[in-house]
C-alpha atoms as one frame of an Amber mdcrd trajectory, in Angstrom:
protein
 -97.581  38.742 -81.481 -97.943  39.071 -78.078 -95.069  37.504 -77.110 -92.740
  39.544 -80.092 -93.988  42.578 -77.962 -92.865  40.721 -74.438 -89.838  39.875
 -75.695 -88.671  43.579 -77.623 -89.319  44.963 -74.066 -86.797  42.819 -72.582
 -84.142  42.965 -74.910 -84.743  46.380 -74.502 -84.428  46.249 -70.843 -81.126
  44.207 -70.946 -79.672  47.621 -73.248 -80.877  49.786 -70.878 -79.297  47.615
 -67.661 -76.585  48.932 -65.553 -73.665  47.104 -66.403 -71.942  44.742 -63.426
 -69.965  46.005 -61.232 -65.916  46.440 -61.916 -65.775  45.748 -58.578 -68.305
  42.604 -58.522 -66.464  41.042 -62.047 -64.963  37.619 -61.662 -61.728  36.057
 -62.796 -63.528  35.467 -66.443 -65.183  38.955 -66.630 -61.726  40.535 -66.261
 -60.274  38.268 -68.774 -63.801  39.013 -71.673 -62.548  42.798 -70.653 -58.940
  41.813 -71.252 -59.277  40.360 -74.059 -61.826  43.364 -75.804 -59.544  46.016
 -74.491 -55.895  45.054 -74.589 -56.488  41.070 -77.149 -53.150  42.922 -79.362
 -51.491  41.386 -75.659 -52.743  37.963 -75.803 -50.129  36.303 -74.869 -50.101
  38.343 -70.974 -53.728  37.279 -70.364 -52.265  33.708 -68.668 -51.298  36.226
 -66.313 -54.063  37.619 -65.613 -55.450  33.954 -65.239 -52.429  32.532 -63.032
 -53.031  35.310 -60.930 -56.519  35.258 -60.187 -57.349  38.519 -61.341 -60.358
  39.785 -60.096 -62.530  43.280 -61.007 -61.642  44.337 -57.144 -58.043  43.391
 -57.486 -58.034  44.768 -61.071 -59.466  48.469 -59.489 -55.461  48.135 -57.408
 -52.590  47.075 -60.570 -50.522  49.434 -60.879 -47.399  49.913 -62.817 -45.087
  47.476 -60.213 -48.307  45.425 -60.300 -48.446  44.820 -63.758 -44.184  44.153
 -63.696 -44.690  41.548 -60.763 -46.955  39.589 -62.579 -44.748  39.217 -65.391
 -45.046  41.655 -68.119 -41.932  43.001 -68.355 -41.896  45.087 -71.843 -42.125
  48.245 -70.375 -44.112  49.335 -74.152 -47.015  46.823 -73.986 -47.328  47.546
 -69.457 -47.897  50.878 -69.709 -50.342  50.609 -72.540 -52.294  48.002 -70.590
 -51.934  49.976 -67.146 -53.551  52.487 -69.708 -56.632  50.660 -70.358 -57.141
  49.405 -66.428 -57.093  53.323 -65.736 -59.409  53.977 -68.685 -61.725  51.132
 -66.813 -60.730  52.917 -63.126 -62.027  56.053 -64.857 -65.559  54.766 -66.306
 -65.692  53.268 -63.106 -65.603  56.064 -60.908 -68.270  58.261 -63.258 -70.747
  55.558 -62.957 -70.695  55.442 -59.536 -69.911  59.797 -59.132 -73.428  59.372
 -60.755 -74.952  57.043 -59.000 -73.654  58.910 -55.965 -76.067  62.447 -57.434
 -79.264  59.815 -58.143 -79.526  59.413 -54.881 -78.513  63.157 -53.750 -81.190
  64.003 -55.622 -84.714  61.268 -55.066 -83.582  61.973 -51.477 -83.701  66.140
 -52.200 -86.744  65.723 -54.002 -88.501  62.850 -51.138 -87.003  66.066 -48.928
 -89.086  68.767 -50.936 -92.731  66.553 -50.959 -92.737  65.890 -47.959 -91.915
  69.332 -46.608 -94.427  70.915 -48.564 -96.417  68.170 -47.278 -96.342  69.238
 -44.261 -96.945  73.034 -45.380
Protein backbone atom coordinates (compact mmCIF):
# COMPACT_ATOMS: atom_id res chain seq x y z
CA UNK A 1 0.00 0.00 0.00
CA UNK A 2 2.72 2.49 0.97
CA UNK A 3 4.77 1.33 -2.01
CA UNK A 4 1.85 2.07 -4.36
CA UNK A 5 1.60 5.60 -2.96
CA UNK A 6 5.34 6.13 -3.44
CA UNK A 7 5.15 4.89 -7.04
CA UNK A 8 2.22 7.20 -7.78
CA UNK A 9 4.16 10.14 -6.35
CA UNK A 10 7.22 9.48 -8.50
CA UNK A 11 5.04 9.09 -11.61
CA UNK A 12 3.36 12.41 -10.85
CA UNK A 13 6.73 14.13 -10.40
CA UNK A 14 8.03 12.71 -13.67
CA UNK A 15 4.94 13.96 -15.52
CA UNK A 16 5.35 17.41 -14.01
CA UNK A 17 9.11 17.56 -14.56
CA UNK A 18 10.23 20.00 -17.19
CA UNK A 19 11.41 18.35 -20.41
CA UNK A 20 15.08 18.47 -21.30
CA UNK A 21 15.91 21.79 -23.00
CA UNK A 22 16.31 21.45 -26.77
CA UNK A 23 19.86 22.83 -26.73
CA UNK A 24 20.85 19.78 -24.62
CA UNK A 25 19.26 17.23 -26.98
CA UNK A 26 21.45 14.51 -28.40
CA UNK A 27 21.24 13.29 -31.99
CA UNK A 28 18.92 10.51 -30.76
CA UNK A 29 16.66 13.06 -29.04
CA UNK A 30 16.44 15.02 -32.30
CA UNK A 31 15.62 11.85 -34.23
CA UNK A 32 12.88 11.02 -31.74
CA UNK A 33 11.47 14.57 -32.13
CA UNK A 34 11.76 14.28 -35.93
CA UNK A 35 9.83 10.99 -36.04
CA UNK A 36 7.11 12.50 -33.86
CA UNK A 37 6.74 15.80 -35.72
CA UNK A 38 7.96 15.07 -39.25
CA UNK A 39 7.18 11.36 -39.49
CA UNK A 40 5.61 11.66 -42.93
CA UNK A 41 9.08 12.56 -44.24
CA UNK A 42 10.86 9.64 -42.60
CA UNK A 43 13.23 9.23 -45.56
CA UNK A 44 15.03 12.41 -44.42
CA UNK A 45 15.64 11.26 -40.86
CA UNK A 46 18.83 9.56 -42.08
CA UNK A 47 20.10 12.99 -43.14
CA UNK A 48 19.68 14.29 -39.59
CA UNK A 49 21.63 11.28 -38.34
CA UNK A 50 24.31 11.56 -41.04
CA UNK A 51 24.79 15.27 -40.28
CA UNK A 52 24.77 14.60 -36.53
CA UNK A 53 22.06 17.18 -35.85
CA UNK A 54 21.86 17.82 -32.10
CA UNK A 55 19.33 20.05 -30.38
CA UNK A 56 21.71 22.99 -30.54
CA UNK A 57 22.15 22.48 -34.29
CA UNK A 58 18.39 21.99 -34.78
CA UNK A 59 17.73 25.43 -33.29
CA UNK A 60 20.17 26.96 -35.81
CA UNK A 61 18.96 25.19 -38.94
CA UNK A 62 17.40 27.29 -41.67
CA UNK A 63 15.91 26.56 -45.09
CA UNK A 64 19.25 26.62 -46.88
CA UNK A 65 20.74 24.27 -44.24
CA UNK A 66 17.99 21.77 -44.99
CA UNK A 67 18.66 22.10 -48.71
CA UNK A 68 22.42 21.58 -48.21
CA UNK A 69 21.61 18.48 -46.14
CA UNK A 70 19.86 17.06 -49.21
CA UNK A 71 16.19 17.92 -48.74
CA UNK A 72 15.54 19.16 -52.27
CA UNK A 73 11.74 18.97 -52.39
CA UNK A 74 10.54 22.52 -51.60
CA UNK A 75 7.24 21.39 -50.10
CA UNK A 76 8.90 18.80 -47.83
CA UNK A 77 11.59 21.26 -46.80
CA UNK A 78 8.99 23.93 -46.00
CA UNK A 79 6.97 21.54 -43.83
CA UNK A 80 10.05 20.31 -41.96
CA UNK A 81 11.22 23.92 -41.52
CA UNK A 82 7.77 24.84 -40.12
CA UNK A 83 8.09 22.13 -37.45
CA UNK A 84 11.59 23.34 -36.55
CA UNK A 85 10.31 26.92 -36.19
CA UNK A 86 7.47 25.70 -33.95
CA UNK A 87 10.02 23.93 -31.75
CA UNK A 88 12.13 27.09 -31.64
CA UNK A 89 9.12 29.09 -30.49
CA UNK A 90 8.29 26.54 -27.79
CA UNK A 91 11.88 26.75 -26.59
CA UNK A 92 11.79 30.56 -26.53
CA UNK A 93 8.52 30.55 -24.58
CA UNK A 94 9.94 28.15 -21.98
CA UNK A 95 13.03 30.36 -21.58
CA UNK A 96 10.89 33.49 -21.16
CA UNK A 97 8.78 31.75 -18.52
CA UNK A 98 11.95 30.69 -16.70
CA UNK A 99 13.18 34.29 -16.72
CA UNK A 100 9.82 35.53 -15.44
CA UNK A 101 9.90 32.95 -12.65
CA UNK A 102 13.41 34.03 -11.63
CA UNK A 103 12.45 37.71 -11.68
CA UNK A 104 9.37 37.05 -9.54
CA UNK A 105 11.40 35.00 -7.06
CA UNK A 106 13.98 37.77 -6.87
CA UNK A 107 11.27 40.39 -6.28
CA UNK A 108 9.68 38.32 -3.50
CA UNK A 109 13.07 37.79 -1.85
CA UNK A 110 13.87 41.48 -2.11
CA UNK A 111 10.49 42.45 -0.61
CA UNK A 112 10.97 39.99 2.24
CA UNK A 113 14.41 41.47 2.90
CA UNK A 114 13.06 45.03 2.88
CA UNK A 115 10.23 44.09 5.27
CA UNK A 116 12.75 42.44 7.54
CA UNK A 117 14.73 45.68 7.76
CA UNK A 118 11.70 47.82 8.71
